[in-house]
């Protein structure tokens, strides 16, 4: 994977993230969005949760989709690009800037973003996996933005990241801290969500290199 020449990182807020992706295929960026945007997005998530707009997440796609709580036990609300709330619009705009930056750095040909709001209830988890489906290769880069106001190590729910070159070797347990964004290549970085001991909130999505279906 080749990367373009970039300006110095102190002139580029996304520069440290690009460096991490180049060096190890995953990266962490804290403080990417302002606090007011995070608060609005969290409130939007909680509003949708109260309105019963979340559904149990499953595994597989198309005809092979199924609920498998032994594998993953989170709940999701897919964001519709044609009907975004104001906080979701702000999130989409920020991810559009990131899409442009990723394309400029890694020549990925990313064309669009898809995503959902995510709730892991107490006791929920997601077993080790990669995000790109075996029969559909258009998910290229994964992003997770955490919306948990207060979090401690005792709360569990860390994102465990595995070495892309030694996929049975964990290399980091990342707590889902307020405003933290984790980005990684969807086809090469195995990861799992360890059992959470309190509700765990996030916005999760993927940059794709195909066009949206008509």
XYZ file of N, CA and C in Angstrom:
642
model
N 0.852 -1.180 0.000
C 0.000 0.000 0.000
C 0.892 1.236 0.000
N 0.685 2.107 -0.928
C 1.507 3.297 -1.057
C 0.762 4.498 -0.499
N 1.514 5.442 0.022
C 0.931 6.653 0.590
C 1.534 7.864 -0.080
N 0.714 8.880 -0.260
C 1.174 10.108 -0.896
C 2.036 10.910 0.069
N 2.840 11.812 -0.482
C 3.576 12.756 0.347
C 2.585 13.713 1.009
N 2.773 13.971 2.292
C 1.805 14.732 3.068
C 2.455 15.948 3.692
N 1.657 16.954 4.056
C 2.192 18.089 4.785
C 2.605 17.670 6.184
N 3.425 18.467 6.873
C 3.798 18.141 8.249
C 2.561 17.949 9.113
N 2.656 17.009 10.077
C 1.479 16.632 10.844
C 0.941 17.778 11.695
N 1.808 18.737 12.095
C 1.283 19.828 12.910
C 0.387 20.754 12.097
N 0.449 20.651 10.767
C -0.450 21.411 9.903
C -1.679 20.601 9.502
N -1.771 19.377 9.960
C -2.796 18.452 9.493
C -3.330 17.656 10.683
N -4.506 17.999 11.229
C -5.023 17.290 12.406
C -5.187 15.789 12.193
N -5.410 15.367 10.949
C -5.560 13.942 10.675
C -4.227 13.260 10.394
N -3.147 14.026 10.365
C -1.842 13.460 10.058
C -1.420 12.324 10.970
N -1.538 12.473 12.306
C -1.147 11.362 13.179
C -1.927 10.079 12.905
N -3.210 10.215 12.585
C -4.002 9.038 12.263
C -3.497 8.386 10.986
N -3.185 9.181 9.964
C -2.671 8.626 8.716
C -1.350 7.895 8.952
N -0.506 8.446 9.804
C 0.772 7.803 10.112
C 0.552 6.450 10.776
N -0.361 6.399 11.734
C -0.646 5.124 12.399
C -1.182 4.097 11.406
N -2.084 4.502 10.534
C -2.623 3.577 9.540
C -1.525 3.066 8.618
N -0.621 3.935 8.244
C 0.472 3.541 7.363
C 1.398 2.540 8.058
N 1.636 2.740 9.334
C 2.610 1.925 10.050
C 2.052 0.587 10.515
N 0.748 0.548 10.910
C 0.251 -0.685 11.532
C -1.166 -1.064 11.104
N -1.767 -0.324 10.172
C -3.075 -0.610 9.581
C -4.254 -0.276 10.497
N -4.002 0.290 11.660
C -5.069 0.782 12.529
C -4.543 1.992 13.289
N -5.479 2.839 13.741
C -5.056 4.038 14.441
C -6.137 4.560 15.368
N -5.724 5.419 16.288
C -6.607 6.013 17.289
C -6.439 7.520 17.243
N -7.554 8.231 17.253
C -7.529 9.692 17.267
C -8.510 10.179 18.324
N -7.999 10.846 19.347
C -8.842 11.422 20.392
C -9.104 12.892 20.089
N -10.293 13.366 20.474
C -10.602 14.779 20.315
C -10.856 15.220 18.893
N -11.275 14.309 18.036
C -11.478 14.646 16.619
C -12.661 15.584 16.442
N -13.782 15.293 17.112
C -14.973 16.136 17.011
C -15.100 17.001 18.259
N -15.652 18.198 18.128
C -15.848 19.052 19.306
C -16.872 18.448 20.259
N -16.766 18.849 21.512
C -17.601 18.262 22.551
C -19.087 18.493 22.296
N -19.453 19.652 21.761
C -20.877 19.903 21.526
C -21.440 18.971 20.462
N -20.639 18.634 19.444
C -21.091 17.693 18.422
C -21.260 16.297 19.009
N -20.348 15.904 19.891
C -20.459 14.601 20.540
C -21.696 14.533 21.426
N -21.948 15.594 22.187
C -23.118 15.608 23.065
C -24.409 15.518 22.255
N -24.463 16.237 21.136
C -25.665 16.206 20.297
C -25.881 14.822 19.699
N -24.794 14.185 19.269
C -24.922 12.857 18.677
C -25.326 11.832 19.734
N -24.768 11.946 20.923
C -25.159 11.044 22.004
C -26.642 11.223 22.347
N -27.100 12.466 22.439
C -28.508 12.721 22.731
C -29.402 12.154 21.632
N -28.957 12.249 20.387
C -29.717 11.698 19.266
C -29.818 10.187 19.399
N -28.712 9.540 19.733
C -28.718 8.092 19.929
C -29.694 7.704 21.037
N -29.635 8.394 22.161
C -30.516 8.055 23.279
C -31.983 8.300 22.934
N -32.245 9.339 22.149
C -33.622 9.609 21.701
C -34.143 8.454 20.846
N -33.326 7.984 19.923
C -33.727 6.884 19.051
C -33.881 5.586 19.834
N -33.018 5.401 20.810
C -33.129 4.209 21.656
C -34.446 4.235 22.431
N -34.805 5.382 22.987
C -36.052 5.512 23.736
C -37.261 5.285 22.835
N -37.126 5.650 21.550
C -38.218 5.476 20.589
C -38.235 4.083 19.965
N -37.440 3.165 20.508
C -37.405 1.771 20.043
C -37.000 1.664 18.576
N -36.048 2.492 18.167
C -35.581 2.485 16.780
C -34.348 1.603 16.573
N -33.877 0.944 17.606
C -32.734 0.042 17.482
C -33.220 -1.393 17.317
N -32.430 -2.180 16.586
C -32.755 -3.580 16.346
C -31.542 -4.451 16.685
N -31.772 -5.711 17.062
C -30.633 -6.591 17.324
C -29.761 -6.731 16.078
N -28.464 -6.623 16.252
C -27.539 -6.801 15.136
C -27.364 -8.292 14.855
N -27.023 -8.604 13.610
C -26.820 -9.990 13.223
C -25.486 -10.188 12.543
N -25.308 -11.358 11.982
C -24.096 -11.691 11.238
C -24.501 -12.145 9.842
N -23.560 -12.030 8.895
C -23.853 -12.380 7.516
C -24.577 -11.258 6.802
N -24.856 -11.481 5.527
C -25.523 -10.472 4.716
C -26.486 -11.160 3.762
N -27.472 -10.398 3.274
C -28.415 -10.961 2.313
C -29.141 -12.172 2.882
N -29.211 -13.229 2.068
C -29.930 -14.433 2.479
C -29.261 -15.146 3.639
N -27.986 -14.873 3.876
C -27.265 -15.551 4.958
C -27.332 -14.791 6.284
N -28.025 -13.640 6.300
C -28.126 -12.865 7.542
C -28.895 -13.651 8.598
N -28.396 -13.596 9.831
C -29.088 -14.263 10.932
C -28.703 -13.598 12.244
N -29.572 -13.709 13.220
C -29.244 -13.277 14.571
C -28.427 -14.369 15.237
N -27.363 -13.975 15.892
C -26.473 -14.935 16.548
C -25.910 -14.288 17.806
N -26.724 -14.177 18.858
C -26.270 -13.467 20.056
C -25.058 -14.088 20.718
N -24.764 -15.353 20.416
C -23.540 -15.939 20.953
C -22.296 -15.352 20.283
N -22.475 -14.763 19.081
C -21.369 -14.126 18.361
C -21.355 -12.632 18.620
N -22.504 -11.983 18.461
C -22.612 -10.549 18.744
C -23.973 -10.264 19.363
N -23.989 -9.346 20.321
C -25.231 -9.090 21.059
C -25.496 -7.596 21.218
N -25.056 -6.825 20.221
C -25.314 -5.386 20.230
C -26.615 -5.074 19.497
N -27.032 -3.805 19.592
C -28.223 -3.297 18.909
C -27.805 -2.106 18.055
N -28.419 -1.989 16.863
C -27.989 -0.954 15.930
C -29.185 -0.201 15.359
N -28.918 1.042 14.983
C -29.859 1.860 14.217
C -29.093 2.382 13.008
N -29.443 1.883 11.814
C -28.768 2.316 10.596
C -29.177 3.743 10.254
N -28.205 4.583 9.976
C -28.465 5.967 9.598
C -28.738 6.043 8.100
N -29.838 6.695 7.746
C -30.263 6.842 6.357
C -29.692 8.145 5.811
N -28.781 8.100 4.824
C -28.195 9.340 4.301
C -29.227 10.333 3.781
N -30.415 9.845 3.399
C -31.456 10.735 2.884
C -32.334 11.314 3.983
N -32.141 10.892 5.225
C -33.005 11.364 6.314
C -32.203 11.501 7.605
N -31.086 12.185 7.519
C -30.215 12.346 8.679
C -30.735 13.439 9.602
N -30.664 13.201 10.881
C -30.937 14.256 11.858
C -29.786 15.268 11.818
N -29.972 16.470 12.369
C -28.867 17.446 12.372
C -27.572 16.911 12.990
N -27.598 16.205 14.128
C -26.332 15.660 14.636
C -25.708 14.637 13.694
N -26.541 13.841 13.032
C -26.020 12.877 12.072
C -25.450 13.580 10.840
N -26.072 14.679 10.416
C -25.534 15.452 9.298
C -24.135 15.973 9.620
N -23.948 16.446 10.851
C -22.627 16.921 11.258
C -21.617 15.784 11.243
N -22.042 14.610 11.688
C -21.158 13.447 11.653
C -20.806 13.087 10.222
N -21.798 13.078 9.328
C -21.560 12.748 7.916
C -20.562 13.736 7.299
N -20.708 15.004 7.620
C -19.794 16.011 7.070
C -18.370 15.767 7.543
N -18.213 15.398 8.808
C -16.877 15.109 9.324
C -16.293 13.874 8.656
N -17.103 12.854 8.466
C -16.611 11.653 7.804
C -16.307 11.912 6.333
N -16.989 12.851 5.714
C -16.652 13.207 4.335
C -15.250 13.800 4.270
N -14.891 14.635 5.229
C -13.526 15.163 5.274
C -12.515 14.034 5.447
N -12.851 13.067 6.299
C -11.949 11.933 6.497
C -11.849 11.089 5.235
N -12.955 10.901 4.523
C -12.919 10.134 3.267
C -11.956 10.765 2.271
N -12.055 12.079 2.110
C -11.162 12.782 1.186
C -9.712 12.601 1.610
N -9.474 12.695 2.906
C -8.103 12.575 3.422
C -7.544 11.183 3.214
N -8.354 10.163 3.441
C -7.912 8.789 3.215
C -7.605 8.542 1.750
N -8.442 9.054 0.861
C -8.179 8.889 -0.566
C -6.897 9.591 -0.974
N -6.670 10.763 -0.442
C -5.468 11.510 -0.802
C -4.205 10.823 -0.289
N -4.333 10.126 0.814
C -3.173 9.481 1.416
C -2.908 8.100 0.839
N -3.963 7.298 0.674
C -3.780 5.890 0.345
C -4.340 5.489 -1.017
N -4.909 6.435 -1.771
C -5.413 6.145 -3.124
C -6.401 4.975 -3.116
N -7.372 5.022 -2.209
C -8.286 3.904 -2.018
C -9.512 3.963 -2.918
N -9.803 5.102 -3.498
C -11.002 5.220 -4.315
C -12.282 5.108 -3.512
N -12.269 5.593 -2.273
C -13.468 5.530 -1.435
C -14.530 6.463 -1.988
N -15.764 5.965 -2.098
C -16.829 6.728 -2.739
C -17.952 7.130 -1.791
N -18.140 6.390 -0.708
C -19.262 6.713 0.173
C -19.033 6.126 1.562
N -19.907 6.558 2.464
C -19.858 6.105 3.855
C -21.204 5.504 4.226
N -21.186 4.438 4.994
C -22.405 3.874 5.569
C -22.157 3.654 7.054
N -23.218 3.770 7.856
C -22.970 3.600 9.272
C -24.228 3.460 10.093
N -24.036 3.042 11.324
C -25.141 2.923 12.267
C -24.712 3.407 13.642
N -25.683 3.794 14.432
C -25.484 4.026 15.850
C -25.582 2.679 16.555
N -24.789 2.506 17.600
C -24.636 1.189 18.211
C -24.780 1.274 19.721
N -25.516 0.331 20.278
C -25.623 0.186 21.726
C -25.254 -1.248 22.094
N -24.274 -1.387 22.963
C -23.980 -2.669 23.601
C -24.567 -2.625 25.008
N -25.641 -3.364 25.284
C -26.162 -3.393 26.649
C -25.176 -4.088 27.592
N -25.424 -3.938 28.867
C -24.598 -4.631 29.849
C -24.568 -6.123 29.536
N -23.371 -6.703 29.492
C -23.202 -8.118 29.194
C -23.004 -8.441 27.727
N -23.110 -7.450 26.846
C -22.983 -7.692 25.403
C -21.517 -7.777 24.988
N -21.307 -8.372 23.802
C -19.955 -8.557 23.274
C -20.056 -8.768 21.767
N -18.896 -8.867 21.122
C -18.834 -9.219 19.697
C -17.536 -9.987 19.501
N -17.664 -11.242 19.078
C -16.492 -12.092 18.922
C -15.548 -11.564 17.837
N -14.345 -12.087 17.850
C -13.294 -11.692 16.908
C -13.764 -11.870 15.463
N -13.474 -10.859 14.625
C -13.899 -10.886 13.230
C -13.140 -9.812 12.454
N -13.275 -9.834 11.143
C -12.902 -8.698 10.301
C -14.178 -8.161 9.677
N -14.155 -6.895 9.274
C -15.387 -6.230 8.844
C -15.751 -6.474 7.386
N -14.796 -6.858 6.569
C -15.099 -7.056 5.153
C -15.680 -8.450 4.957
N -16.852 -8.529 4.308
C -17.462 -9.821 4.033
C -16.626 -10.591 3.017
N -16.619 -11.927 3.148
C -15.828 -12.747 2.234
C -16.325 -12.634 0.799
N -17.636 -12.422 0.616
C -18.205 -12.390 -0.729
C -18.544 -10.976 -1.196
N -18.066 -9.957 -0.463
C -18.329 -8.564 -0.843
C -17.179 -7.719 -0.309
N -16.371 -7.198 -1.216
C -15.086 -6.617 -0.814
C -15.091 -5.095 -0.814
N -16.266 -4.466 -0.804
C -16.302 -3.013 -0.986
C -16.110 -2.219 0.305
N -16.238 -2.839 1.457
C -15.881 -2.146 2.698
C -14.358 -2.084 2.788
N -13.826 -0.858 2.862
C -12.370 -0.716 2.839
C -11.791 -0.196 4.152
N -12.471 0.750 4.777
C -11.961 1.351 6.014
C -13.099 1.427 7.028
N -12.830 0.966 8.247
C -13.814 0.966 9.335
C -13.524 2.098 10.307
N -14.584 2.670 10.868
C -14.457 3.776 11.827
C -15.414 3.541 12.989
N -14.937 3.798 14.192
C -15.775 3.727 15.387
C -15.545 4.998 16.189
N -16.612 5.696 16.513
C -16.551 6.912 17.326
C -17.332 6.653 18.610
N -16.667 6.788 19.745
C -17.275 6.414 21.022
C -17.980 7.593 21.679
N -19.119 7.285 22.316
C -20.011 8.307 22.877
C -20.318 8.032 24.345
N -19.334 7.530 25.066
C -19.500 7.179 26.473
C -18.915 8.283 27.348
N -19.772 8.950 28.109
C -19.336 10.125 28.861
C -18.283 9.786 29.903
N -18.461 8.705 30.621
C -17.516 8.285 31.657
C -17.248 6.801 31.460
N -15.974 6.421 31.491
C -15.637 5.009 31.312
C -14.390 4.691 32.109
N -14.385 3.498 32.734
C -13.207 3.023 33.457
C -12.858 1.627 32.958
N -11.643 1.187 33.254
C -11.222 -0.142 32.821
C -12.121 -1.225 33.404
N -12.657 -0.982 34.604
C -13.539 -1.966 35.231
C -14.854 -2.131 34.477
N -15.185 -1.189 33.604
C -16.427 -1.276 32.829
C -16.327 -2.266 31.679
N -15.109 -2.759 31.380
C -14.948 -3.697 30.274
C -15.207 -3.019 28.939
N -15.710 -3.806 27.963
C -16.121 -3.250 26.684
C -15.010 -2.723 25.813
N -13.762 -3.118 26.081
C -12.659 -2.635 25.256
C -12.736 -3.229 23.852
N -12.220 -2.488 22.885
C -12.017 -3.013 21.539
C -10.647 -3.679 21.520
N -10.619 -4.985 21.380
C -9.351 -5.714 21.291
C -8.939 -5.802 19.829
N -7.778 -5.273 19.528
C -7.245 -5.256 18.166
C -6.155 -6.313 18.055
N -6.173 -7.058 16.947
C -5.187 -8.107 16.700
C -4.216 -7.673 15.608
N -3.032 -8.251 15.651
C -1.997 -7.958 14.667
C -2.465 -8.420 13.283
N -2.488 -7.530 12.288
C -2.911 -7.951 10.948
C -2.023 -9.035 10.343
N -0.765 -9.128 10.785
C 0.172 -10.103 10.221
C 0.296 -11.360 11.069
N -0.211 -11.328 12.276
C -0.213 -12.490 13.173
C -1.560 -12.467 13.879
N -2.567 -12.956 13.195
C -3.948 -12.631 13.543
C -4.441 -13.268 14.839
N -3.647 -14.130 15.460
C -4.010 -14.656 16.771
C -3.370 -13.865 17.907
N -2.628 -12.821 17.566
C -1.888 -12.054 18.561
C -2.578 -10.727 18.830
N -3.163 -10.536 20.023
C -3.736 -9.223 20.343
C -2.634 -8.207 20.575
N -2.847 -6.994 20.085
C -1.829 -5.948 20.222
C -2.311 -4.764 21.036
N -3.625 -4.627 21.257
C -4.125 -3.494 22.033
C -5.541 -3.775 22.507
N -5.839 -3.338 23.717
C -7.205 -3.277 24.232
C -7.539 -1.801 24.425
N -8.445 -1.286 23.594
C -8.741 0.143 23.555
C -10.057 0.421 24.263
N -10.042 1.114 25.400
C -11.307 1.444 26.066
C -12.104 2.445 25.240
N -13.429 2.350 25.275
C -14.293 3.210 24.444
C -14.505 4.580 25.080
N -13.459 5.381 25.085
C -13.476 6.660 25.783
C -14.224 7.725 24.990
N -14.755 8.695 25.697
C -15.537 9.792 25.126
C -14.777 10.487 23.998
N -15.381 10.495 22.798
C -14.801 11.202 21.674
C -13.665 10.495 20.981
N -13.303 9.326 21.415
C -12.217 8.575 20.764
C -12.708 7.976 19.456
N -11.885 8.077 18.419
C -12.181 7.435 17.149
C -11.101 6.404 16.847
N -11.532 5.213 16.475
C -10.635 4.150 16.048
C -10.913 3.880 14.575
N -9.853 3.818 13.778
C -9.968 3.622 12.333
C -9.034 2.482 11.940
N -9.495 1.601 11.059
C -8.636 0.496 10.623
C -9.104 -0.007 9.264
N -8.218 -0.723 8.587
C -8.558 -1.296 7.290
C -9.479 -2.497 7.502
N -10.594 -2.495 6.786
C -11.680 -3.430 7.060
C -11.337 -4.874 6.733
N -10.402 -5.086 5.822
C -10.132 -6.443 5.360
C -8.971 -7.112 6.071
N -8.193 -6.378 6.854
C -6.949 -6.946 7.377
C -6.824 -6.936 8.892
N -7.665 -6.204 9.600
C -7.468 -6.015 11.045
C -8.551 -6.769 11.823
N -8.225 -7.943 12.372
C -9.188 -8.630 13.234
C -9.373 -7.853 14.540
N -10.576 -7.920 15.070
C -10.876 -7.202 16.303
C -12.095 -7.834 16.956
N -12.279 -7.526 18.229
C -13.464 -7.985 18.946
C -13.826 -6.959 20.007
N -15.073 -7.007 20.436
C -15.526 -6.181 21.549
C -15.650 -7.085 22.767
N -14.846 -6.808 23.778
C -14.903 -7.593 25.001
C -16.199 -7.289 25.755
N -16.623 -8.224 26.564
C -17.884 -8.079 27.294
C -17.915 -6.763 28.069
N -18.991 -6.028 27.868
C -19.137 -4.748 28.549
C -19.985 -4.914 29.809
N -19.630 -4.172 30.842
C -20.341 -4.267 32.113
C -21.280 -3.082 32.338
N -21.423 -2.250 31.334
C -22.400 -1.160 31.358
C -22.742 -0.829 29.916
N -23.793 -0.065 29.693
C -24.176 0.295 28.330
C -23.010 1.022 27.644
N -22.755 0.641 26.414
C -21.614 1.143 25.634
C -22.163 1.717 24.333
N -21.897 2.978 24.048
C -22.504 3.696 22.929
C -21.441 4.105 21.920
N -21.807 4.042 20.630
C -20.866 4.462 19.590
C -21.608 4.743 18.295
N -20.898 5.397 17.386
C -21.289 5.485 15.978
C -20.257 4.685 15.198
N -20.728 3.755 14.390
C -19.852 2.814 13.703
C -20.133 2.874 12.209
N -19.090 2.827 11.394
C -19.335 2.882 9.961
C -18.151 2.452 9.132
N -18.376 2.498 7.824
C -17.396 1.992 6.873
C -17.355 2.893 5.644
N -16.158 3.135 5.169
C -15.973 3.759 3.870
C -15.913 2.660 2.818
N -16.656 2.874 1.728
C -16.775 1.874 0.673
C -16.268 2.438 -0.648
N -15.881 1.526 -1.539
C -15.380 1.956 -2.841
C -16.379 1.684 -3.962
N -17.670 1.504 -3.598
C -18.710 1.318 -4.607
C -19.755 2.419 -4.464
N -20.660 2.493 -5.433
C -21.749 3.464 -5.376
C -22.917 2.895 -4.585
N -23.740 3.776 -4.048
C -24.925 3.344 -3.317
C -25.898 2.660 -4.274
N -26.589 1.613 -3.827
C -27.582 0.965 -4.691
C -28.723 1.916 -5.011
N -29.280 1.775 -6.198
C -30.395 2.620 -6.629
C -31.693 2.184 -5.959
